[in-house]
Coordinates of N, CA and C in Angstrom, one line a residue:
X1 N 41.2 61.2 48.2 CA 41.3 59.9 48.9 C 40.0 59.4 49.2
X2 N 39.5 57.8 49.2 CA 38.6 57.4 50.0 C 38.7 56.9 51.4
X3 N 37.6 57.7 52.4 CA 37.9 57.0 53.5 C 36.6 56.4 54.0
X4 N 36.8 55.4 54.8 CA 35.9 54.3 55.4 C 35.9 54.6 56.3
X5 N 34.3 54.4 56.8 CA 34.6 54.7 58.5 C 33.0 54.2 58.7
X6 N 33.2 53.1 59.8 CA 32.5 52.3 60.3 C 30.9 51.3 59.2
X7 N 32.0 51.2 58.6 CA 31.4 50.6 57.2 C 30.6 49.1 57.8
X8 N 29.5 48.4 57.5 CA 28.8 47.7 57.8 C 27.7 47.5 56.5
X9 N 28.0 46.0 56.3 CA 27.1 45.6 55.0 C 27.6 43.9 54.9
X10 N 26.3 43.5 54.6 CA 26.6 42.1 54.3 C 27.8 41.7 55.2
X11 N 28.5 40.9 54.9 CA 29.8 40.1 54.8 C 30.7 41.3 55.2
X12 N 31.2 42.7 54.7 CA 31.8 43.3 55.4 C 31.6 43.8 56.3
X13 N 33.1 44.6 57.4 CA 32.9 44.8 58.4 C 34.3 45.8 58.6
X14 N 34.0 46.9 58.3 CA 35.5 47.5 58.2 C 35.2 48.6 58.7
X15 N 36.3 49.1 60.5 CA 36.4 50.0 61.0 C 36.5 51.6 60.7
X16 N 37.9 51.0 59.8 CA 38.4 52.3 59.0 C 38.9 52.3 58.5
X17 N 39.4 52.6 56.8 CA 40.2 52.9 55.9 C 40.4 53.9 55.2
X18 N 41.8 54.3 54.3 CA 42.1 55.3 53.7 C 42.5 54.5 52.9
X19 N 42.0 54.7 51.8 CA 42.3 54.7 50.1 C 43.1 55.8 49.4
X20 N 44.5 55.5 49.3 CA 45.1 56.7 48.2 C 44.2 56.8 47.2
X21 N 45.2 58.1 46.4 CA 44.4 58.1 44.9 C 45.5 56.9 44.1
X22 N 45.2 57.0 42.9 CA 46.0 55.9 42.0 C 45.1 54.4 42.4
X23 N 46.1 53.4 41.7 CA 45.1 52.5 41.4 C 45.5 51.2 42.2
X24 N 44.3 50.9 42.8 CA 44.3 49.9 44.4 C 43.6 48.8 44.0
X25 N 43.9 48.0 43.7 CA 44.0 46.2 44.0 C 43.3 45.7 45.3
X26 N 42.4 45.3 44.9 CA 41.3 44.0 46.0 C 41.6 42.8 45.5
X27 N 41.9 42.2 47.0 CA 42.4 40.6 46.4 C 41.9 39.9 47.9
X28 N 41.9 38.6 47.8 CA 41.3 38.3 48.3 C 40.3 36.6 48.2
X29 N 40.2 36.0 49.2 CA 39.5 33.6 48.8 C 38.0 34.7 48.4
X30 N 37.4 34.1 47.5 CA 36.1 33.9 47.3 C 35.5 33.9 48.4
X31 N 33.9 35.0 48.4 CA 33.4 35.1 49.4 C 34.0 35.9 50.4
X32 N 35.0 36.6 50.3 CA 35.6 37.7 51.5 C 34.8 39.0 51.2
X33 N 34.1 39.4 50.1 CA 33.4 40.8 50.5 C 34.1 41.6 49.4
X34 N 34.6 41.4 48.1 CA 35.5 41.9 47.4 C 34.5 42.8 46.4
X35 N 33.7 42.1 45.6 CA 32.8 42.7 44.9 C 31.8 43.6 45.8
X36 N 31.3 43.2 46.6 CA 30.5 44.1 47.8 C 31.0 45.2 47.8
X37 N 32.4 45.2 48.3 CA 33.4 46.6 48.7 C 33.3 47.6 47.1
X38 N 33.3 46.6 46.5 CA 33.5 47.7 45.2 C 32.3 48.5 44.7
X39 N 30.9 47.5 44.6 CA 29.4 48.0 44.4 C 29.0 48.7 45.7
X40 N 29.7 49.2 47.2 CA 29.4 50.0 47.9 C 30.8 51.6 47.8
X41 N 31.5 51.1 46.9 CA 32.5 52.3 46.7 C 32.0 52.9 45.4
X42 N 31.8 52.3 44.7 CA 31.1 52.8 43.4 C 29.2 53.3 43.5
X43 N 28.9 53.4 44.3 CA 27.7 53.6 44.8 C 26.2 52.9 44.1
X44 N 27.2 52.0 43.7 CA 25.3 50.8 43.3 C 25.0 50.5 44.4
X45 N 25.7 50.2 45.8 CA 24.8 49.8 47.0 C 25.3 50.9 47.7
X46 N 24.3 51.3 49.1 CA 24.1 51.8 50.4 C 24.4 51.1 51.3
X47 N 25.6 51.3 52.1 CA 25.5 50.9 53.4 C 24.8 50.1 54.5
X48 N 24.6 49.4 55.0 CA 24.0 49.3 55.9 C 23.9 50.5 57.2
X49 N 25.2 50.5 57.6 CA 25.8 51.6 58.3 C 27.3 52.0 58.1
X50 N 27.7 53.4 58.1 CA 28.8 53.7 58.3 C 28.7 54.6 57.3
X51 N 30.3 54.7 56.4 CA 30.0 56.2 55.4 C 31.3 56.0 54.7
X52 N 31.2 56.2 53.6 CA 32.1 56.2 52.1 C 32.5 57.0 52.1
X53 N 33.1 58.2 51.7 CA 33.5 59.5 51.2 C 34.7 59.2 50.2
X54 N 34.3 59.8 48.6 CA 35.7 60.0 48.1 C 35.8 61.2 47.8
X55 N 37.2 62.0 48.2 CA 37.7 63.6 48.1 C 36.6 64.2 48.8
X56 N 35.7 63.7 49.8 CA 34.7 64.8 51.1 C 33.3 64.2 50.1
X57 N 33.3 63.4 49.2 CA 32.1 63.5 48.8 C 31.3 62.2 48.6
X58 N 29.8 62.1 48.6 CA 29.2 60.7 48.8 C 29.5 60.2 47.3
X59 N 29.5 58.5 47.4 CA 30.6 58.0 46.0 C 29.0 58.7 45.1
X60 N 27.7 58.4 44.9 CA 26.9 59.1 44.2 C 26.7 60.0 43.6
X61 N 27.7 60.9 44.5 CA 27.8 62.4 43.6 C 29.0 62.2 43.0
X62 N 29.5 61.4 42.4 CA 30.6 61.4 41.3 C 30.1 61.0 40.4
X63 N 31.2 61.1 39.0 CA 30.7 60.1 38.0 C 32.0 59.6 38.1
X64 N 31.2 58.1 38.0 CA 31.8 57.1 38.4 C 31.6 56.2 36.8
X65 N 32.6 55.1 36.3 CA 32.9 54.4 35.5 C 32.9 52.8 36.4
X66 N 31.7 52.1 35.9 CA 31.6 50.6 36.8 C 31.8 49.4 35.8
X67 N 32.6 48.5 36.1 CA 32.7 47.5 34.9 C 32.1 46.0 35.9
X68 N 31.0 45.3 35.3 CA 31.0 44.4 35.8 C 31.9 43.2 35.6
X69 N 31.7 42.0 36.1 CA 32.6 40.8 36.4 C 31.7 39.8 35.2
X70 N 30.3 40.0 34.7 CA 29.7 39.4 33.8 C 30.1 40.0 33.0
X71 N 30.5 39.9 31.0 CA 30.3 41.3 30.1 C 29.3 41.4 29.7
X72 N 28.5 40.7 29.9 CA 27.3 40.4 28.9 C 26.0 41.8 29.7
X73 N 26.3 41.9 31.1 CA 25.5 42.6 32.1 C 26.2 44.1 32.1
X74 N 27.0 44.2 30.8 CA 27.5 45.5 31.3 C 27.5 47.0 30.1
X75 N 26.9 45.8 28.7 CA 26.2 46.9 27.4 C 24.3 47.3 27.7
X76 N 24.1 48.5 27.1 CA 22.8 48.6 26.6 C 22.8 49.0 25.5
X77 N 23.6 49.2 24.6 CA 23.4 49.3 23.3 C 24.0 47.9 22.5
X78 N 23.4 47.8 21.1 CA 23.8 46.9 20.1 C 24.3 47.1 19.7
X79 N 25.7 47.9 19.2 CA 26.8 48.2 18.1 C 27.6 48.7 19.3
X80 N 29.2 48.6 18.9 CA 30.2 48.8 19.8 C 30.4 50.2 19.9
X81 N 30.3 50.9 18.6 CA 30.1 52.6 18.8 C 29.6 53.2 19.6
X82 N 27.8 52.6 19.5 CA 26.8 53.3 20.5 C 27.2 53.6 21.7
X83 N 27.8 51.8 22.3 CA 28.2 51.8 23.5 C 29.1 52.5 24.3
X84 N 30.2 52.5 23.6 CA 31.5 53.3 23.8 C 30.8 55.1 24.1
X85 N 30.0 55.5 22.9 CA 29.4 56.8 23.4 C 28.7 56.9 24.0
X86 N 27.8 56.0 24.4 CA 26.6 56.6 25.4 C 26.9 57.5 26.8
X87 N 27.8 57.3 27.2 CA 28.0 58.2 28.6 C 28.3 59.9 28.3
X88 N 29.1 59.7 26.6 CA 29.3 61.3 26.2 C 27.8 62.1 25.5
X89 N 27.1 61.1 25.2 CA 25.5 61.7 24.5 C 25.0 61.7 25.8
X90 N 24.8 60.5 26.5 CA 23.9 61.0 27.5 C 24.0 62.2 28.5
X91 N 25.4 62.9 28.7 CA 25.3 64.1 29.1 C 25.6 65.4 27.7
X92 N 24.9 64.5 26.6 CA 24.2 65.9 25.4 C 25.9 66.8 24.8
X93 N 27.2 65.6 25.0 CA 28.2 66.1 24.2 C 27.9 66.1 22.8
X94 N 28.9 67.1 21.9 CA 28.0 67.8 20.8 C 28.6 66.2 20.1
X95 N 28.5 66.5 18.7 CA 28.5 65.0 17.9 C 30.4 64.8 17.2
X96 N 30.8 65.8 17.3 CA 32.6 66.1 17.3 C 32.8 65.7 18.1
X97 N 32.8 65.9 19.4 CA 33.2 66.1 20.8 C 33.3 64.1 20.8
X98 N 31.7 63.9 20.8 CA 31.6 63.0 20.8 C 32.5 61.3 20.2
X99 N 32.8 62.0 18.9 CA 33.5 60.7 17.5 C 34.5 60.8 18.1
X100 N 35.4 62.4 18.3 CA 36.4 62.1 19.0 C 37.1 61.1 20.2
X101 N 36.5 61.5 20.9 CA 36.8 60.7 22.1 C 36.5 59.5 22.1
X102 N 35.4 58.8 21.1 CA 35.5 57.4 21.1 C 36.3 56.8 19.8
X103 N 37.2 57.4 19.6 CA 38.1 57.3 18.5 C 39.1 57.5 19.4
X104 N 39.4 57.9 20.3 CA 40.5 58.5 21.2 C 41.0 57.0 22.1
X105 N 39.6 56.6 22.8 CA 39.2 55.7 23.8 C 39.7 54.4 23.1
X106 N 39.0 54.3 22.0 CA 39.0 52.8 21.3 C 39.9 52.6 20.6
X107 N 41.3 53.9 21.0 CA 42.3 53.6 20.0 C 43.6 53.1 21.4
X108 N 42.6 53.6 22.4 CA 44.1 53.4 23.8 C 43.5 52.4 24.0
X109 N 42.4 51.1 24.2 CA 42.4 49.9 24.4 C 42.5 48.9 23.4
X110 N 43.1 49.2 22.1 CA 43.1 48.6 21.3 C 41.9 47.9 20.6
X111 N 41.0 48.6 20.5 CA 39.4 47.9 19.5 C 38.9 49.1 18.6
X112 N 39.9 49.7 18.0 CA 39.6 50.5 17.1 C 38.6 49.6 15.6
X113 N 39.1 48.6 15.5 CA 38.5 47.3 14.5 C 37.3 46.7 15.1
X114 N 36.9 47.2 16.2 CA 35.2 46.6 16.6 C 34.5 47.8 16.1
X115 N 34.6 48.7 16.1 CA 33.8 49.7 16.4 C 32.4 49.3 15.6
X116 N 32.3 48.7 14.6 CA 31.3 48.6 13.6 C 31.0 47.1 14.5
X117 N 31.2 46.5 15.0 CA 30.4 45.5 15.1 C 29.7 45.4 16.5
X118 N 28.5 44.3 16.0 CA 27.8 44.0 17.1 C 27.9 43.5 18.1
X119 N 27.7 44.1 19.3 CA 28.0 43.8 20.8 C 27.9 42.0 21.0
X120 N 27.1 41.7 20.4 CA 26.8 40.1 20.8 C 27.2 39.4 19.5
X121 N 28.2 39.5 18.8 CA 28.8 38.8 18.2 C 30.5 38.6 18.6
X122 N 30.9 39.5 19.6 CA 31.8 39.7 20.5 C 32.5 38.6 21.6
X123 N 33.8 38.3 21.8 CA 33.8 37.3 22.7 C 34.1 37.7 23.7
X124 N 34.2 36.8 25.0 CA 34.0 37.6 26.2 C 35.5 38.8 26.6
X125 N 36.5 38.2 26.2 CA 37.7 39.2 26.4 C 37.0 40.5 25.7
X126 N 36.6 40.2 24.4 CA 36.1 41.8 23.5 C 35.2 42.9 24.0
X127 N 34.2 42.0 25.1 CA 33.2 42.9 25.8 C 33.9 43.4 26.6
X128 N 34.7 42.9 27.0 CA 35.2 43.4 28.6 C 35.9 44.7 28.3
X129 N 36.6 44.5 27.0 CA 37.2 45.9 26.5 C 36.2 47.1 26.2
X130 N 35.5 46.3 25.6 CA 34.4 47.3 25.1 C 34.1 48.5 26.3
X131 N 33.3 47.5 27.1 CA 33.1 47.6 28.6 C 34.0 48.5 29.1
X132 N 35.0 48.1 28.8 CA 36.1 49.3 30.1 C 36.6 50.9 29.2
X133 N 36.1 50.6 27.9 CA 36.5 51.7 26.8 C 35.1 52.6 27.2
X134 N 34.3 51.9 27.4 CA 32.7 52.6 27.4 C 32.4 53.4 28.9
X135 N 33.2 52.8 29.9 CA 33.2 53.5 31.5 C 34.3 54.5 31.9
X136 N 35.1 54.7 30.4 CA 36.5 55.4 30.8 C 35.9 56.8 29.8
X137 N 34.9 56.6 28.6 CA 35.0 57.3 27.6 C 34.5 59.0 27.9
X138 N 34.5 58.9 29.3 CA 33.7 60.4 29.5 C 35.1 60.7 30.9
X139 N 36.0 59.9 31.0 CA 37.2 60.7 32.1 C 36.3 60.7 33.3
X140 N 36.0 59.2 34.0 CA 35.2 59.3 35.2 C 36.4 59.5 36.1
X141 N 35.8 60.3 37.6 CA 36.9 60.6 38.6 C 36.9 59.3 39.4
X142 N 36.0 58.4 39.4 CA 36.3 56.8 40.1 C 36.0 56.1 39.2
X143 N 36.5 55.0 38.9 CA 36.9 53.9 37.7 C 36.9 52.7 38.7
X144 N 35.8 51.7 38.4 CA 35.7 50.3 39.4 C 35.7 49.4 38.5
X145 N 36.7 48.4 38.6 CA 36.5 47.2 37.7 C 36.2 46.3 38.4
X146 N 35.6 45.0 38.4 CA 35.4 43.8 39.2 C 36.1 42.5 38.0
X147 N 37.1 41.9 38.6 CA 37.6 40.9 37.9 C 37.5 40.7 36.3
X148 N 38.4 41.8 36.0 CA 38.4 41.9 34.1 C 39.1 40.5 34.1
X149 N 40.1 40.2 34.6 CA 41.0 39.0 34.2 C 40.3 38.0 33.6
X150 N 39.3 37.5 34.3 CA 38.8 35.7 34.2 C 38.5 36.0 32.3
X151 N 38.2 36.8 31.9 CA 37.8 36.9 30.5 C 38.9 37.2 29.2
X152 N 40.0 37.9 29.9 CA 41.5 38.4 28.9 C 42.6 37.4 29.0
X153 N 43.4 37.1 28.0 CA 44.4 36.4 27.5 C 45.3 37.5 28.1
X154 N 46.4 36.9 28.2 CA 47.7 37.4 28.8 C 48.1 38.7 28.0
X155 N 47.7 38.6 26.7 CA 48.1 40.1 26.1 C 47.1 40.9 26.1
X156 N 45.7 40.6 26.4 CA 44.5 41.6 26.8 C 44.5 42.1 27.9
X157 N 45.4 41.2 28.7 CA 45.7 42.0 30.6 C 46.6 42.3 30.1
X158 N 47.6 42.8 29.5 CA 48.9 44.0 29.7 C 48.1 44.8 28.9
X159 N 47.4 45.0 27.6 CA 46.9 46.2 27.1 C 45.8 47.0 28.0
X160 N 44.9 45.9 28.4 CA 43.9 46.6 29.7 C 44.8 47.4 30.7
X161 N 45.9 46.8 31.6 CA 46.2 47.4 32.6 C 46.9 48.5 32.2
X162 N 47.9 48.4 30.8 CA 48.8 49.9 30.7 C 47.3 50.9 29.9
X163 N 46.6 50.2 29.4 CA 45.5 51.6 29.0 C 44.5 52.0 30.2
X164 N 44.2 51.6 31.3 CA 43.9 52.1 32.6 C 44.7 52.9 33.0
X165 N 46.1 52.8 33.0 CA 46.8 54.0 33.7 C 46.6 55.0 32.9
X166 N 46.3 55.4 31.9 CA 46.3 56.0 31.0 C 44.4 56.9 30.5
X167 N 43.5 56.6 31.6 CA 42.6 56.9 31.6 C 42.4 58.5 32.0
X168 N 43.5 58.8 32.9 CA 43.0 59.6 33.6 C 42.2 60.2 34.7
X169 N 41.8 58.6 35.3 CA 41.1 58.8 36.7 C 41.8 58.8 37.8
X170 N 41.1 59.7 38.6 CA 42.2 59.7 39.4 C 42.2 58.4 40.9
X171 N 40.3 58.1 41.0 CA 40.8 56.3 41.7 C 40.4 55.6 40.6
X172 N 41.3 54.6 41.1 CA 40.2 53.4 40.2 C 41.4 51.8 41.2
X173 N 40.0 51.4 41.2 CA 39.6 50.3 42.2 C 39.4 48.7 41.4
X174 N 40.2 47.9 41.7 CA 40.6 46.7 40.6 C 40.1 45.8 41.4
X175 N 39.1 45.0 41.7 CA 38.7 43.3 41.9 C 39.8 42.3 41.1
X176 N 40.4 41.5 41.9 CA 41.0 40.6 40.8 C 41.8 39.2 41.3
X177 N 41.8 38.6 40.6 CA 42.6 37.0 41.6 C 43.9 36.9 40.5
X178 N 44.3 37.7 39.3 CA 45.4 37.9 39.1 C 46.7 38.6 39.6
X179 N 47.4 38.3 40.6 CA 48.3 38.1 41.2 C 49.1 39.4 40.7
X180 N 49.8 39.0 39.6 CA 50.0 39.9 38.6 C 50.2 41.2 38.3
X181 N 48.6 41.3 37.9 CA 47.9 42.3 37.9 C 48.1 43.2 39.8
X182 N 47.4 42.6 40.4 CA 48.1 43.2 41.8 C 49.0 44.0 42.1
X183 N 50.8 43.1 41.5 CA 51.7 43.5 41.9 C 52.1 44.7 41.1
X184 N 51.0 45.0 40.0 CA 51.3 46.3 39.6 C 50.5 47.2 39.8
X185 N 49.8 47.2 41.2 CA 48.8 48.3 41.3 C 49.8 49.3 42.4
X186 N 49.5 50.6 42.5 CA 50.4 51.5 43.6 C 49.9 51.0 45.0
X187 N 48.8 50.4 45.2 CA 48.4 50.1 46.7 C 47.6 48.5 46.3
X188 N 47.2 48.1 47.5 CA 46.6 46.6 48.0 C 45.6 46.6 49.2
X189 N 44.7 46.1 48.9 CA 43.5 46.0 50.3 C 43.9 44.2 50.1
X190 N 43.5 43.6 50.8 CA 43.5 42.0 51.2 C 42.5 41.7 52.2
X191 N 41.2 41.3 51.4 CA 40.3 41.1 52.3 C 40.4 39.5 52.7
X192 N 40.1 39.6 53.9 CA 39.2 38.3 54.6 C 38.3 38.3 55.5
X193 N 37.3 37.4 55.5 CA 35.7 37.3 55.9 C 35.2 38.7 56.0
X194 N 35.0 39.5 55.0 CA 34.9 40.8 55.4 C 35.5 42.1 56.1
X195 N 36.9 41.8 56.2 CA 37.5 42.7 56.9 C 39.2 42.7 56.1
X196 N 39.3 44.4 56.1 CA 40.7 44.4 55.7 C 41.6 43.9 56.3
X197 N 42.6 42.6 56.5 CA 43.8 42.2 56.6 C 44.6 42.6 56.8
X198 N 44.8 43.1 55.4 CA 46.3 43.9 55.0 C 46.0 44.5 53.9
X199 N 46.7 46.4 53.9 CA 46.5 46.8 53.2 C 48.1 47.6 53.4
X200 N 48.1 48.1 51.7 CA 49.5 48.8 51.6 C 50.0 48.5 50.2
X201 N 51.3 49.1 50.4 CA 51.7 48.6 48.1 C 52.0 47.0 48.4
X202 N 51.6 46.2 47.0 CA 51.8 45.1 46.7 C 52.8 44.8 47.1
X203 N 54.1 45.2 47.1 CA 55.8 44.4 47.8 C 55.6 44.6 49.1
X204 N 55.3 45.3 49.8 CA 54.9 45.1 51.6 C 54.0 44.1 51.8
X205 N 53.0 43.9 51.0 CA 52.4 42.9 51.5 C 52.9 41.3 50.8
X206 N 53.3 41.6 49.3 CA 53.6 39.8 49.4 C 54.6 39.7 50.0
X207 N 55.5 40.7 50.6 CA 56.8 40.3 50.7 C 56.8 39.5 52.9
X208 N 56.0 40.5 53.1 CA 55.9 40.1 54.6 C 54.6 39.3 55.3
X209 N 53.6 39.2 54.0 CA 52.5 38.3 54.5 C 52.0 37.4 53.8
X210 N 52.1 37.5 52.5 CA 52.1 36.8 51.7 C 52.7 35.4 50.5
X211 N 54.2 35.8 51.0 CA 55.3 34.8 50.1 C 54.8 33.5 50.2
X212 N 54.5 33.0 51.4 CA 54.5 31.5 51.2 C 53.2 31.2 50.9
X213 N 52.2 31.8 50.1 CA 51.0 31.3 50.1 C 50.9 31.3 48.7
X214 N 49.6 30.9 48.4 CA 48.9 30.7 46.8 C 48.6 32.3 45.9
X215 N 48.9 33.3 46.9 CA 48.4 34.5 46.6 C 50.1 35.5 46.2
X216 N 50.9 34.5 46.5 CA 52.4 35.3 46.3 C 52.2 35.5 44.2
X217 N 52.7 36.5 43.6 CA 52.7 36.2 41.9 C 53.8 35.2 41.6
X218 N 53.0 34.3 40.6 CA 54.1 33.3 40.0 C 55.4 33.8 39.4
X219 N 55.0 34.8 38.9 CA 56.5 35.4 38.0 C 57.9 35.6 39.4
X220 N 57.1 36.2 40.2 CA 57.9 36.2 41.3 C 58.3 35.1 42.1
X221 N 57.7 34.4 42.3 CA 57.8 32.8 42.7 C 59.3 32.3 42.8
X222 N 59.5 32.4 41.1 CA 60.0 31.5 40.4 C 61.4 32.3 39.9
X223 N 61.5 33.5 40.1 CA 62.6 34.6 40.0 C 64.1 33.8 40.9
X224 N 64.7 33.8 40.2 CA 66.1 33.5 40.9 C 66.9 34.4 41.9

């Protein structure tokens, strides 16, 4: 589990929290501390004050899988192969080990057909796969995405989200203003002005705090 405790940074302001394992949904108006929360769980930022731990340990000492919210900010290599491998070469997996798994990877998010092409000839939905095939391809024990949505068509968010469960991490941490997407995570944080809200599975919270707002899912909305 991750737990928070006396967390202080920027815009957030969070006393205490516990994070199950499985996969937890941040949601949340623009400007509540959403991305912040995730770049100080995934350990690109330090604290101001207070302390992270996931499973007893600082988020740094894991390997962690980070997808950013740009795609373009989230390759260093030029071919989609390279990319997808670099996390298994750069810890000196042998060259088997290696094809495998990115043949494994790029076949559960569906871009087995990029592999040969150039990162920047790619459109934004294709990076973001790329992207989330290339932070999954070594089995990280934390998995952070920051708003895959704004870049995937409606059939690129159901193959992203059923090939995320399917990763084998055991957190992984979703930024997202798809609604949707939300109501299929096992848990929910709900930030405002920096502070958790409401946290718990997605039907406890739209159902008791959420219905009547812009943040309830449409599918559900509209359900008879």
């Amino acid at each position: 589990m991750i737990e928070i405790n006396g967390l202080n940074h920027g815009i957030l302001n969070i006393d205490e929290a516990i994070i199950p394992e499985g996969i937890t949904a941040v949601a949340g108006r623009n400007g509540s501390g959403k991305s912040t929360l995730l770049k100080l769980v995934s350990g690109l930022k330090i604290p101001d004050s207070g302390s992270i731990h996931i499973d007893g340990k600082n988020p740094r000492k894991l390997d962690t899988g980070y997808v950013s919210e740009y795609p373009d900010d989230n390759s260093i290599f030029g071919m989609v192969y390279d990319e997808i491998a670099s996390s298994l070469r750069f810890k000196h997996a042998g060259c088997d080990e290696t094809d495998r798994r990115v043949t494994e990877i790029s076949s559960l998010f569906e871009i087995s057909h990029l592999l040969k092409r150039e990162i920047r000839t790619l459109s934004g939905g294709e990076k973001v796969m790329v992207a989330l095939a290339s932070a999954c391809a070594d089995r990280p024990d934390l998995l952070v995405i920051d708003e895959p949505d704004s870049h995937l068509d409606r059939e690129s968010a159901e193959i992203f989200f059923e090939s995320v469960l399917n990763t084998g991490s055991e957190h992984i941490i979703i930024c997202t203003h798809n609604m949707e997407t939300v109501s299929k995570a096992d848990n929910m944080i709900f930030l405002e002005s920096g502070r958790i809200k409401f946290q718990g599975t997605p039907e406890e919270i739209f159902a008791n705090f959420l219905k009547k707002t812009c943040f309830y899912p449409p599918l559900w909305r509209f359900k008879k």
